[in-house]
Amino acid sequence: INPKPSPRPDLTLTLHLTLALMEALIVALLWIPTHGICRVKSPSFRPLFQKLKRRGIAQHAEPSTIYRTKKGNNIPGIETADISADGKQVDITFEDKSKFRFHSLWLRDAARDINSVAGQSGERHLTVTPVGPFSSINVEDVAATKSEVKDDGSLVVDWAGDVIDKSTFFGEYLRAYADIVAQPLDGTQLPPTDVQWLEPYTGFPDSRGFDIGKDVKLWDADTGKFEEFDYFDVLNNPKVGLAMLKALMKDGAVLVDNSPMDGVTDGSLCRHFAYEALGGIQKDPTRDEPNWMIKKRVNATSISYDHDKVLIQHTDQSCPPYGIPGVILVMHYVEGSGANTLVDAFAIAEYLRDTDPEAFEMLSTYEYDAERDFQASRVDSAQNHHKRYFVTRRNRVLELDKDAKLKKVVYHEVFRTGLQLPYNIFPKYVRALDKFAKLLHDDRFQVTIPMKKGRFLVMNNWRLLHGRKGGAASASRVVCGGTVLREAFYAKAVELTERVNALP
C-alpha cells in the first residue's frame, strides 16, 4: 500500500515538500530503520510516522497473504511451538501431527512478514536481515524468547534484543520447508507431497531427472493415449487446470477442445489460453508477437510452411534463443484441419539403454553442433520477422542427471551442422544418431493425432518430439503456437496447487 499524499490546501507546494523533507530528516537522524517500510518503535514517534505515510513519504507494506492458513483447511496449521536450547531452537507441531525442530536463526532469516520483507516489492529489509554489511544484528545473538500460536494456526516468535520485536509465520510456509531444513521429531515421517511431481522442473543445478513409471508413463504406438480437457473447464476450474498440467507431464501431451473460435484468427486465443493455463508464451526475439503462426505457402523453402510434406519429428527450440528450450509447446488450430505426429523420446531412449548401450552412451555423453538463423528460417512466414537473430549451440541429444536419469531430449536434424567430435568417436556417434532418428519415425513408437479447428495440442517439449503427417492438411490449415518457459510453467503449477489446497 502506497497512499498518495493527502492534499494540504493551506500550504503551497514548496512549503509542503519542505515540511515533509524536514520531518523525514528528523526520522533519519533518530535512526529509524527504513527500507521500503518505516518501522517506528517509540510510541512518541507514531504520529509523525502516520503523517509521513499520509504524505507518501513512508510506505507501509501489508503482510503477504500467500502463506496465510486457517485452521481446518487441508493445509496444516501450527498446533504448538516450544522454545529450547536457550532460544536457539523452536520445536513446532503441525496440525498433521508432524513435529520438527527448527533453528531459531533459520526462522529469523526466513521470516517473510512485514517486519522483514517489503510487501510491495518482496525485497528483504537490508537493515534487519541477519546477513550482510548493513545488518544491525549478529547471527550468534539471534534467540527466540517467546512463541505464541494464534487462532488461525499462525505462529508469532519474539526475538531477544533484536531490531525487530517479533516475526509471524504461517503453517503452510513452515510445513513446506520443514522436510528439508528442520529435524523431524518423535518419529515424524516425511510423507510424499503433492509437489514432488514438480521436482524435475525446479531449475536447480542438481535437480533430479524423471523417475520412469512415477513421474512419467512411457508409451509407444499401441499405448499412446492422451487425456482430453474442455477449454472452459481448464480456465475456470483450478482443479481441472492442475489436473491438466499433471496429465501433461505424466503422459507427455494433452488435448484441449471446445475453444471459442468465432472470428478469432489472430492468435489471441492461443496466447490467452497459454497465459491463463500454462504460464505464458515465451517472447520470440525476431517478431513482435510471442506466438508463431504457420500458414501454407506455395513453393515454400522451409518445410515448416509446406503443409503437403512430412515434417520430421523434432523438439522445438533445439537451438533455443535464450538459455534452455521451453518445457511446453502449445499448438492451436486456428483454421482448417490436419494431423500431427508424436513420439515419446524417453521411451526410445530407454529402449536404446536396454538394447544398444553404446548408442545410449554416445547420445548422452557427446554433443552435436547446430545453428539457426531465426529470421532466415522464417522467410516463408506471414508474420514480420524484422530482427536478425543467429544462434549456434552444442547439445546432448539425451541429457541425464547425476544418477543417469533422463532430464531432457533436444534434437532437430534440420538445424544440425558438422560435428566437432574426436576422430575415433565420430563413426560411433553418427551410427547412434542415425539409429535414434530412425526410431523416432518407427511405426512401433510414433502416433498420429487428428487435429481440427479449435483444438489445442499441448506437449512436454523436453520429452516428446512432434512432426506433421504429409498430405493430411487441408488447404486452409492455419496453426498458432509457441513455447512456455520452465519458469512460467513452474509458477503456474505452484499457483494452481496453492489455489486448490485453499479450497474447502
Short mmCIF file of C-alpha atoms in Angstrom, two decimals:
data_model
loop_
_atom_site.label_atom_id
_atom_site.label_comp_id
_atom_site.label_asym_id
_atom_site.label_seq_id
_atom_site.Cartn_x
_atom_site.Cartn_y
_atom_site.Cartn_z
CA ILE A 1 0.00 0.00 0.00
CA ASN A 2 1.49 3.31 -1.01
CA PRO A 3 -1.02 6.04 -0.06
CA LYS A 4 -0.97 9.19 -2.11
CA PRO A 5 -0.16 12.40 -0.25
CA SER A 6 -3.21 13.98 1.32
CA PRO A 7 -3.96 17.43 -0.06
CA ARG A 8 -2.99 20.36 2.13
CA PRO A 9 -4.62 23.44 0.61
CA ASP A 10 -3.33 25.70 3.38
CA LEU A 11 0.26 25.29 2.21
CA THR A 12 1.97 25.98 -1.04
CA LEU A 13 3.61 23.06 -2.86
CA THR A 14 7.08 24.31 -1.90
CA LEU A 15 6.22 24.59 1.77
CA HIS A 16 4.54 21.19 1.68
CA LEU A 17 7.65 19.48 0.29
CA THR A 18 9.97 21.38 2.65
CA LEU A 19 7.96 20.32 5.69
CA ALA A 20 7.87 16.72 4.56
CA LEU A 21 11.62 16.65 3.97
CA MET A 22 12.32 18.17 7.38
CA GLU A 23 10.18 15.55 9.07
CA ALA A 24 11.86 12.79 7.09
CA LEU A 25 15.27 14.15 8.14
CA ILE A 26 14.26 14.05 11.80
CA VAL A 27 13.29 10.42 11.44
CA ALA A 28 16.59 9.58 9.71
CA LEU A 29 18.67 11.34 12.37
CA LEU A 30 16.92 9.41 15.10
CA TRP A 31 17.91 6.19 13.31
CA ILE A 32 14.59 4.69 12.46
CA PRO A 33 15.46 1.89 10.02
CA THR A 34 13.81 2.27 6.67
CA HIS A 35 13.91 0.02 3.65
CA GLY A 36 10.68 0.13 1.73
CA ILE A 37 8.96 0.38 5.13
CA CYS A 38 9.34 2.79 8.04
CA ARG A 39 9.13 0.90 11.35
CA VAL A 40 8.69 3.14 14.38
CA LYS A 41 9.29 1.54 17.78
CA SER A 42 8.83 4.51 20.07
CA PRO A 43 5.14 5.46 20.59
CA SER A 44 6.09 9.15 20.67
CA PHE A 45 7.04 9.00 17.01
CA ARG A 46 3.98 7.12 15.74
CA PRO A 47 2.01 10.32 14.95
CA LEU A 48 4.94 11.55 12.86
CA PHE A 49 5.10 8.17 11.10
CA GLN A 50 1.40 8.39 10.30
CA LYS A 51 1.93 11.87 8.83
CA LEU A 52 4.74 10.59 6.64
CA LYS A 53 2.54 7.73 5.49
CA ARG A 54 -0.29 10.04 4.54
CA ARG A 55 2.07 12.17 2.51
CA GLY A 56 3.55 9.18 0.74
CA ILE A 57 6.98 9.64 2.33
CA ALA A 58 6.91 6.29 4.17
CA GLN A 59 5.49 3.17 2.62
CA HIS A 60 3.70 0.74 4.85
CA ALA A 61 3.66 -2.70 3.29
CA GLU A 62 0.94 -5.12 4.26
CA PRO A 63 1.93 -8.67 5.25
CA SER A 64 1.92 -11.12 2.37
CA THR A 65 -1.17 -13.35 2.37
CA ILE A 66 0.27 -16.01 0.11
CA TYR A 67 1.22 -18.18 3.08
CA ARG A 68 -1.80 -17.38 5.24
CA THR A 69 -3.50 -20.53 6.53
CA LYS A 70 -6.67 -21.03 8.50
CA LYS A 71 -7.09 -23.99 10.82
CA GLY A 72 -9.33 -26.68 9.40
CA ASN A 73 -8.11 -26.39 5.84
CA ASN A 74 -6.29 -29.33 4.30
CA ILE A 75 -3.09 -27.25 4.58
CA PRO A 76 -1.67 -27.89 8.07
CA GLY A 77 -1.66 -25.03 10.51
CA ILE A 78 0.54 -24.92 13.60
CA GLU A 79 -0.67 -26.53 16.86
CA THR A 80 2.19 -25.93 19.28
CA ALA A 81 5.58 -24.24 19.37
CA ASP A 82 8.12 -24.69 22.18
CA ILE A 83 11.44 -22.89 22.57
CA SER A 84 14.50 -24.88 23.62
CA ALA A 85 18.30 -24.67 23.84
CA ASP A 86 18.29 -21.18 25.34
CA GLY A 87 16.21 -19.82 22.49
CA LYS A 88 18.35 -21.31 19.72
CA GLN A 89 15.71 -23.86 18.66
CA VAL A 90 11.95 -23.92 18.22
CA ASP A 91 10.04 -27.24 18.19
CA ILE A 92 6.89 -26.93 16.09
CA THR A 93 3.98 -29.37 15.89
CA PHE A 94 1.69 -29.03 12.87
CA GLU A 95 -1.97 -29.99 12.54
CA ASP A 96 -0.98 -33.07 10.55
CA LYS A 97 0.77 -34.23 13.78
CA SER A 98 4.24 -33.91 12.28
CA LYS A 99 6.79 -32.34 14.59
CA PHE A 100 10.02 -30.60 13.61
CA ARG A 101 12.88 -28.76 15.29
CA PHE A 102 13.86 -25.52 13.57
CA HIS A 103 16.94 -23.41 14.17
CA SER A 104 15.77 -20.08 15.58
CA LEU A 105 18.27 -18.45 13.25
CA TRP A 106 16.62 -20.16 10.28
CA LEU A 107 13.23 -18.80 11.34
CA ARG A 108 14.65 -15.33 11.84
CA ASP A 109 16.39 -15.43 8.46
CA ALA A 110 13.43 -16.93 6.58
CA ALA A 111 10.78 -14.60 8.00
CA ARG A 112 8.64 -13.09 5.24
CA ASP A 113 6.30 -10.85 7.22
CA ILE A 114 6.08 -7.06 7.22
CA ASN A 115 9.00 -6.66 9.60
CA SER A 116 11.44 -8.49 7.34
CA VAL A 117 10.23 -8.03 3.77
CA ALA A 118 8.71 -5.13 1.84
CA GLY A 119 5.19 -6.23 0.96
CA GLN A 120 5.08 -4.36 -2.32
CA SER A 121 8.42 -5.43 -3.78
CA GLY A 122 9.07 -8.65 -1.85
CA GLU A 123 12.62 -7.45 -1.10
CA ARG A 124 14.41 -8.01 2.20
CA HIS A 125 14.92 -5.05 4.52
CA LEU A 126 18.71 -4.86 4.49
CA THR A 127 18.97 -3.38 7.98
CA VAL A 128 17.16 -6.30 9.62
CA THR A 129 18.36 -9.29 7.59
CA PRO A 130 20.93 -11.34 9.54
CA VAL A 131 23.29 -11.27 6.58
CA GLY A 132 25.35 -8.51 5.04
CA PRO A 133 27.20 -5.28 5.79
CA PHE A 134 24.02 -3.30 6.51
CA SER A 135 22.68 -5.80 9.04
CA SER A 136 22.34 -4.47 12.57
CA ILE A 137 22.29 -7.87 14.28
CA ASN A 138 24.83 -10.59 14.99
CA VAL A 139 23.87 -14.07 13.82
CA GLU A 140 25.38 -15.52 17.01
CA ASP A 141 23.00 -13.46 19.14
CA VAL A 142 19.72 -14.50 17.48
CA ALA A 143 17.48 -16.18 20.03
CA ALA A 144 13.75 -16.68 20.48
CA THR A 145 12.24 -15.55 23.79
CA LYS A 146 8.56 -16.32 23.31
CA SER A 147 6.33 -18.27 20.92
CA GLU A 148 2.57 -17.93 20.53
CA VAL A 149 0.23 -19.88 18.25
CA LYS A 150 -2.71 -17.80 17.05
CA ASP A 151 -6.25 -18.98 16.38
CA ASP A 152 -5.63 -19.02 12.62
CA GLY A 153 -2.79 -21.52 13.02
CA SER A 154 -0.04 -18.95 12.60
CA LEU A 155 2.98 -18.56 14.84
CA VAL A 156 4.43 -15.40 16.37
CA VAL A 157 8.01 -15.57 17.65
CA ASP A 158 9.53 -12.83 19.84
CA TRP A 159 13.23 -12.11 19.50
CA ALA A 160 15.78 -11.14 22.16
CA GLY A 161 17.50 -7.76 21.80
CA ASP A 162 16.71 -7.60 18.08
CA VAL A 163 15.97 -4.66 15.80
CA ILE A 164 12.56 -6.23 15.27
CA ASP A 165 10.43 -7.42 18.17
CA LYS A 166 8.72 -10.38 16.53
CA SER A 167 8.10 -12.34 13.34
CA THR A 168 4.93 -14.03 12.11
CA PHE A 169 4.88 -17.36 10.29
CA PHE A 170 2.03 -19.27 8.68
CA GLY A 171 1.67 -23.02 8.79
CA GLU A 172 1.75 -23.66 5.05
CA TYR A 173 5.02 -21.77 4.73
CA LEU A 174 6.87 -23.57 7.51
CA ARG A 175 5.44 -27.00 6.67
CA ALA A 176 6.61 -26.62 3.06
CA TYR A 177 10.19 -26.09 4.26
CA ALA A 178 10.18 -28.47 7.23
CA ASP A 179 11.04 -31.67 5.37
CA ILE A 180 14.22 -30.05 4.06
CA VAL A 181 15.50 -27.61 6.68
CA ALA A 182 14.23 -28.93 10.02
CA GLN A 183 14.94 -32.02 12.13
CA PRO A 184 11.99 -34.48 12.37
CA LEU A 185 10.99 -35.29 15.96
CA ASP A 186 9.08 -38.10 17.71
CA GLY A 187 9.08 -40.50 14.78
CA THR A 188 7.75 -37.95 12.28
CA GLN A 189 7.77 -39.47 8.81
CA LEU A 190 8.33 -37.40 5.70
CA PRO A 191 5.24 -38.12 3.60
CA PRO A 192 5.14 -37.57 -0.15
CA THR A 193 3.80 -34.16 -1.05
CA ASP A 194 1.62 -33.00 -3.88
CA VAL A 195 4.52 -31.06 -5.40
CA GLN A 196 7.03 -33.88 -5.83
CA TRP A 197 5.97 -34.18 -9.45
CA LEU A 198 7.46 -30.71 -9.97
CA GLU A 199 10.94 -31.57 -8.69
CA PRO A 200 12.44 -32.21 -12.17
CA TYR A 201 11.35 -28.70 -13.19
CA THR A 202 12.81 -26.66 -10.31
CA GLY A 203 15.69 -25.36 -12.43
CA PHE A 204 18.21 -26.00 -9.67
CA PRO A 205 21.62 -27.21 -10.90
CA ASP A 206 21.17 -30.51 -9.05
CA SER A 207 17.51 -31.00 -9.98
CA ARG A 208 16.77 -34.66 -10.46
CA GLY A 209 15.71 -36.39 -13.63
CA PHE A 210 12.47 -38.27 -14.15
CA ASP A 211 11.53 -41.48 -12.38
CA ILE A 212 10.10 -43.73 -15.06
CA GLY A 213 6.70 -45.03 -14.02
CA LYS A 214 6.35 -42.48 -11.24
CA ASP A 215 6.91 -39.09 -12.84
CA VAL A 216 6.29 -40.19 -16.42
CA LYS A 217 4.40 -43.01 -18.07
CA LEU A 218 6.20 -44.21 -21.19
CA TRP A 219 4.17 -45.11 -24.24
CA ASP A 220 4.50 -46.45 -27.77
CA ALA A 221 2.24 -46.63 -30.82
CA ASP A 222 -0.10 -49.09 -29.09
CA THR A 223 -0.36 -47.33 -25.73
CA GLY A 224 -0.05 -43.67 -26.67
CA LYS A 225 -3.36 -42.22 -25.46
CA PHE A 226 -3.85 -38.70 -24.13
CA GLU A 227 -6.40 -37.12 -21.83
CA GLU A 228 -8.83 -34.60 -23.30
CA PHE A 229 -9.98 -31.48 -21.46
CA ASP A 230 -12.61 -28.81 -22.02
CA TYR A 231 -11.24 -25.33 -22.71
CA PHE A 232 -13.58 -23.55 -20.30
CA ASP A 233 -13.14 -26.13 -17.52
CA VAL A 234 -9.37 -25.69 -17.66
CA LEU A 235 -9.57 -21.90 -17.41
CA ASN A 236 -12.39 -21.64 -14.89
CA ASN A 237 -11.71 -24.52 -12.50
CA PRO A 238 -8.30 -24.61 -10.77
CA LYS A 239 -8.73 -28.32 -10.00
CA VAL A 240 -9.15 -29.08 -13.69
CA GLY A 241 -6.31 -26.74 -14.62
CA LEU A 242 -3.97 -28.50 -12.20
CA ALA A 243 -5.16 -31.93 -13.36
CA MET A 244 -4.37 -30.91 -16.93
CA LEU A 245 -0.80 -29.91 -16.03
CA LYS A 246 -0.24 -33.17 -14.16
CA ALA A 247 -1.60 -35.24 -17.04
CA LEU A 248 0.54 -33.24 -19.46
CA MET A 249 3.72 -34.07 -17.57
CA LYS A 250 2.74 -37.66 -16.81
CA ASP A 251 1.77 -38.66 -20.35
CA GLY A 252 3.71 -36.03 -22.27
CA ALA A 253 0.70 -34.44 -24.01
CA VAL A 254 -2.95 -33.45 -23.57
CA LEU A 255 -5.71 -32.30 -25.91
CA VAL A 256 -7.99 -29.34 -25.18
CA ASP A 257 -11.22 -28.88 -27.14
CA ASN A 258 -14.27 -26.62 -27.25
CA SER A 259 -12.40 -23.32 -27.55
CA PRO A 260 -14.49 -20.34 -28.75
CA MET A 261 -13.39 -19.75 -32.33
CA ASP A 262 -15.91 -17.27 -33.75
CA GLY A 263 -13.89 -14.63 -35.58
CA VAL A 264 -10.65 -15.41 -33.68
CA THR A 265 -7.88 -15.80 -36.24
CA ASP A 266 -5.08 -13.55 -34.93
CA GLY A 267 -3.58 -15.90 -32.36
CA SER A 268 -5.06 -14.03 -29.40
CA LEU A 269 -7.00 -17.08 -28.19
CA CYS A 270 -3.83 -19.20 -28.18
CA ARG A 271 -1.99 -16.52 -26.23
CA HIS A 272 -4.85 -16.17 -23.76
CA PHE A 273 -5.01 -19.90 -23.12
CA ALA A 274 -1.23 -20.15 -22.73
CA TYR A 275 -1.11 -17.26 -20.26
CA GLU A 276 -4.04 -18.42 -18.17
CA ALA A 277 -3.46 -22.19 -18.21
CA LEU A 278 0.29 -22.66 -18.78
CA GLY A 279 2.02 -19.53 -17.53
CA GLY A 280 2.54 -17.60 -20.77
CA ILE A 281 4.22 -17.91 -24.16
CA GLN A 282 7.92 -17.13 -24.42
CA LYS A 283 8.72 -13.98 -26.40
CA ASP A 284 10.38 -14.61 -29.74
CA PRO A 285 13.39 -12.33 -30.38
CA THR A 286 12.66 -11.62 -34.07
CA ARG A 287 8.99 -10.58 -34.15
CA ASP A 288 6.56 -8.52 -32.13
CA GLU A 289 4.15 -11.37 -31.37
CA PRO A 290 5.25 -14.01 -28.84
CA ASN A 291 3.46 -16.75 -30.77
CA TRP A 292 4.26 -18.18 -34.20
CA MET A 293 1.64 -18.50 -36.91
CA ILE A 294 2.06 -21.09 -39.68
CA LYS A 295 0.09 -20.82 -42.91
CA LYS A 296 0.60 -22.82 -46.09
CA ARG A 297 2.99 -21.19 -48.54
CA VAL A 298 3.22 -22.25 -52.17
CA ASN A 299 6.81 -23.21 -53.13
CA ALA A 300 7.96 -22.70 -49.56
CA THR A 301 11.69 -23.05 -48.97
CA SER A 302 11.16 -24.00 -45.30
CA ILE A 303 9.49 -27.35 -44.78
CA SER A 304 7.56 -25.91 -41.83
CA TYR A 305 5.37 -23.95 -44.25
CA ASP A 306 4.91 -26.70 -46.87
CA HIS A 307 1.90 -28.48 -45.39
CA ASP A 308 1.80 -31.22 -48.03
CA LYS A 309 5.14 -32.64 -46.93
CA VAL A 310 6.11 -34.66 -43.90
CA LEU A 311 7.66 -32.60 -41.11
CA ILE A 312 10.18 -34.75 -39.28
CA GLN A 313 9.95 -35.42 -35.57
CA HIS A 314 11.74 -32.72 -33.60
CA THR A 315 11.79 -30.72 -30.42
CA ASP A 316 11.06 -27.03 -30.68
CA GLN A 317 13.92 -24.70 -29.77
CA SER A 318 16.67 -27.24 -30.39
CA CYS A 319 18.65 -24.01 -30.83
CA PRO A 320 16.97 -22.09 -28.01
CA PRO A 321 17.04 -18.31 -28.36
CA TYR A 322 17.63 -17.89 -24.63
CA GLY A 323 19.09 -20.42 -22.22
CA ILE A 324 17.33 -23.77 -22.35
CA PRO A 325 14.43 -24.88 -24.56
CA GLY A 326 10.89 -24.12 -23.42
CA VAL A 327 9.43 -27.00 -21.43
CA ILE A 328 5.98 -26.85 -23.03
CA LEU A 329 4.88 -26.48 -26.62
CA VAL A 330 1.30 -25.38 -27.24
CA MET A 331 -0.29 -25.70 -30.69
CA HIS A 332 -3.73 -24.37 -31.68
CA TYR A 333 -5.54 -24.98 -34.96
CA VAL A 334 -6.98 -21.60 -35.89
CA GLU A 335 -8.33 -22.74 -39.25
CA GLY A 336 -8.64 -26.00 -41.17
CA SER A 337 -7.53 -29.46 -40.16
CA GLY A 338 -4.55 -31.77 -40.30
CA ALA A 339 -2.67 -34.49 -38.46
CA ASN A 340 0.35 -34.20 -36.19
CA THR A 341 2.68 -36.99 -35.18
CA LEU A 342 4.11 -37.53 -31.70
CA VAL A 343 6.79 -39.83 -30.35
CA ASP A 344 7.90 -40.47 -26.78
CA ALA A 345 11.64 -39.87 -26.95
CA PHE A 346 12.05 -41.05 -23.36
CA ALA A 347 10.64 -44.43 -24.40
CA ILE A 348 13.10 -44.61 -27.28
CA ALA A 349 15.98 -43.56 -25.03
CA GLU A 350 15.15 -46.32 -22.55
CA TYR A 351 14.85 -48.75 -25.45
CA LEU A 352 18.38 -47.79 -26.52
CA ARG A 353 19.66 -48.05 -22.97
CA ASP A 354 18.43 -51.66 -22.85
CA THR A 355 19.22 -52.81 -26.40
CA ASP A 356 22.16 -50.67 -27.52
CA PRO A 357 24.13 -49.30 -24.56
CA GLU A 358 26.84 -47.86 -26.81
CA ALA A 359 24.32 -45.78 -28.76
CA PHE A 360 22.78 -44.56 -25.49
CA GLU A 361 26.22 -43.62 -24.18
CA MET A 362 27.12 -41.73 -27.35
CA LEU A 363 23.94 -39.63 -27.33
CA SER A 364 24.11 -38.90 -23.60
CA THR A 365 27.85 -38.15 -23.49
CA TYR A 366 28.77 -36.22 -26.64
CA GLU A 367 27.20 -33.07 -28.03
CA TYR A 368 26.07 -32.35 -31.57
CA ASP A 369 26.52 -28.96 -33.24
CA ALA A 370 23.61 -26.87 -34.51
CA GLU A 371 22.86 -23.37 -35.69
CA ARG A 372 19.79 -21.40 -36.62
CA ASP A 373 19.15 -18.06 -38.24
CA PHE A 374 15.83 -17.16 -36.63
CA GLN A 375 15.00 -14.61 -39.28
CA ALA A 376 16.05 -16.56 -42.37
CA SER A 377 14.33 -19.76 -41.23
CA ARG A 378 11.01 -17.84 -41.16
CA VAL A 379 11.36 -16.50 -44.70
CA ASP A 380 8.05 -18.13 -45.67
CA SER A 381 6.15 -16.82 -42.66
CA ALA A 382 3.26 -14.39 -42.99
CA GLN A 383 4.50 -12.69 -39.82
CA ASN A 384 7.00 -9.87 -39.85
CA HIS A 385 10.34 -11.14 -38.53
CA HIS A 386 12.16 -7.85 -38.62
CA LYS A 387 15.06 -8.56 -36.28
CA ARG A 388 18.14 -10.60 -37.11
CA TYR A 389 18.99 -13.31 -34.60
CA PHE A 390 21.57 -16.04 -35.11
CA VAL A 391 22.25 -18.82 -32.60
CA THR A 392 24.86 -21.58 -32.51
CA ARG A 393 24.53 -24.37 -29.94
CA ARG A 394 26.00 -27.66 -28.86
CA ASN A 395 23.54 -30.03 -27.19
CA ARG A 396 23.45 -33.58 -25.97
CA VAL A 397 20.53 -35.39 -27.53
CA LEU A 398 19.92 -37.09 -24.18
CA GLU A 399 20.52 -35.05 -21.04
CA LEU A 400 20.88 -37.07 -17.82
CA ASP A 401 21.16 -36.23 -14.15
CA LYS A 402 23.94 -37.47 -11.87
CA ASP A 403 22.10 -40.78 -11.42
CA ALA A 404 21.71 -41.28 -15.20
CA LYS A 405 18.00 -40.49 -15.12
CA LEU A 406 16.63 -38.73 -18.18
CA LYS A 407 16.09 -34.99 -17.82
CA LYS A 408 15.64 -33.70 -21.36
CA VAL A 409 15.78 -34.59 -25.06
CA VAL A 410 16.91 -31.93 -27.54
CA TYR A 411 17.09 -32.66 -31.26
CA HIS A 412 16.17 -31.29 -34.69
CA GLU A 413 18.03 -32.68 -37.69
CA VAL A 414 17.18 -29.65 -39.83
CA PHE A 415 19.47 -27.33 -37.84
CA ARG A 416 22.34 -29.76 -37.25
CA THR A 417 25.75 -28.77 -38.66
CA GLY A 418 29.12 -30.51 -38.99
CA LEU A 419 30.01 -32.46 -35.86
CA GLN A 420 33.04 -31.40 -33.86
CA LEU A 421 33.80 -34.84 -32.47
CA PRO A 422 37.07 -36.72 -31.95
CA TYR A 423 38.16 -38.86 -34.90
CA ASN A 424 37.63 -42.14 -33.07
CA ILE A 425 34.21 -41.10 -31.67
CA PHE A 426 32.60 -39.73 -34.82
CA PRO A 427 31.69 -43.06 -36.52
CA LYS A 428 30.13 -44.42 -33.32
CA TYR A 429 28.20 -41.23 -32.72
CA VAL A 430 26.78 -40.99 -36.23
CA ARG A 431 25.67 -44.61 -36.06
CA ALA A 432 23.90 -43.89 -32.77
CA LEU A 433 22.28 -40.68 -34.06
CA ASP A 434 21.11 -42.42 -37.21
CA LYS A 435 19.53 -45.22 -35.21
CA PHE A 436 17.83 -42.75 -32.87
CA ALA A 437 16.45 -40.64 -35.74
CA LYS A 438 15.03 -43.73 -37.48
CA LEU A 439 13.36 -44.92 -34.28
CA LEU A 440 11.69 -41.52 -33.96
CA HIS A 441 9.77 -42.32 -37.14
CA ASP A 442 9.28 -46.02 -36.49
CA ASP A 443 5.63 -47.10 -36.58
CA ARG A 444 6.24 -49.02 -33.36
CA PHE A 445 6.73 -45.76 -31.48
CA GLN A 446 5.01 -42.81 -33.16
CA VAL A 447 1.31 -41.95 -33.02
CA THR A 448 -0.84 -39.68 -35.18
CA ILE A 449 -3.14 -37.06 -33.63
CA PRO A 450 -6.02 -35.77 -35.78
CA MET A 451 -6.35 -32.02 -35.45
CA LYS A 452 -9.23 -29.70 -36.30
CA LYS A 453 -10.19 -26.08 -35.95
CA GLY A 454 -10.30 -25.01 -32.30
CA ARG A 455 -8.29 -27.93 -30.89
CA PHE A 456 -5.22 -27.40 -28.71
CA LEU A 457 -2.37 -29.89 -28.60
CA VAL A 458 -0.14 -29.27 -25.59
CA MET A 459 3.04 -31.31 -25.13
CA ASN A 460 6.14 -31.64 -22.97
CA ASN A 461 8.86 -30.27 -25.24
CA TRP A 462 11.60 -31.80 -23.08
CA ARG A 463 10.29 -35.30 -23.70
CA LEU A 464 8.13 -35.59 -26.80
CA LEU A 465 9.13 -34.91 -30.37
CA HIS A 466 6.45 -33.84 -32.79
CA GLY A 467 6.03 -33.64 -36.55
CA ARG A 468 3.40 -33.37 -39.28
CA LYS A 469 1.85 -36.14 -41.33
CA GLY A 470 2.29 -35.42 -45.02
CA GLY A 471 -0.77 -34.96 -47.24
CA ALA A 472 -3.21 -34.77 -44.31
CA ALA A 473 -3.55 -30.99 -44.00
CA SER A 474 -6.40 -29.02 -45.51
CA ALA A 475 -5.55 -26.09 -47.77
CA SER A 476 -6.96 -23.72 -45.15
CA ARG A 477 -4.79 -25.04 -42.30
CA VAL A 478 -3.54 -22.26 -40.01
CA VAL A 479 -1.73 -23.17 -36.81
CA CYS A 480 -0.74 -20.87 -33.96
CA GLY A 481 1.56 -21.80 -31.12
CA GLY A 482 4.60 -21.14 -29.00
CA THR A 483 6.79 -22.38 -26.19
CA VAL A 484 6.37 -21.92 -22.46
CA LEU A 485 9.43 -21.42 -20.30
CA ARG A 486 10.18 -23.70 -17.37
CA GLU A 487 9.86 -20.74 -15.01
CA ALA A 488 6.42 -19.80 -16.33
CA PHE A 489 5.10 -23.36 -16.14
CA TYR A 490 6.52 -23.90 -12.66
CA ALA A 491 4.99 -20.67 -11.37
CA LYS A 492 1.59 -21.59 -12.82
CA ALA A 493 1.74 -25.09 -11.33
CA VAL A 494 2.60 -23.69 -7.89
CA GLU A 495 -0.16 -21.08 -8.17
CA LEU A 496 -2.78 -23.70 -9.06
CA THR A 497 -1.57 -26.01 -6.29
CA GLU A 498 -1.98 -23.21 -3.74
CA ARG A 499 -5.44 -22.38 -5.07
CA VAL A 500 -6.58 -26.00 -4.98
CA ASN A 501 -5.18 -26.57 -1.47
CA ALA A 502 -7.03 -23.49 -0.23
CA LEU A 503 -10.37 -24.89 -1.42
CA PRO A 504 -12.65 -26.43 1.24
#
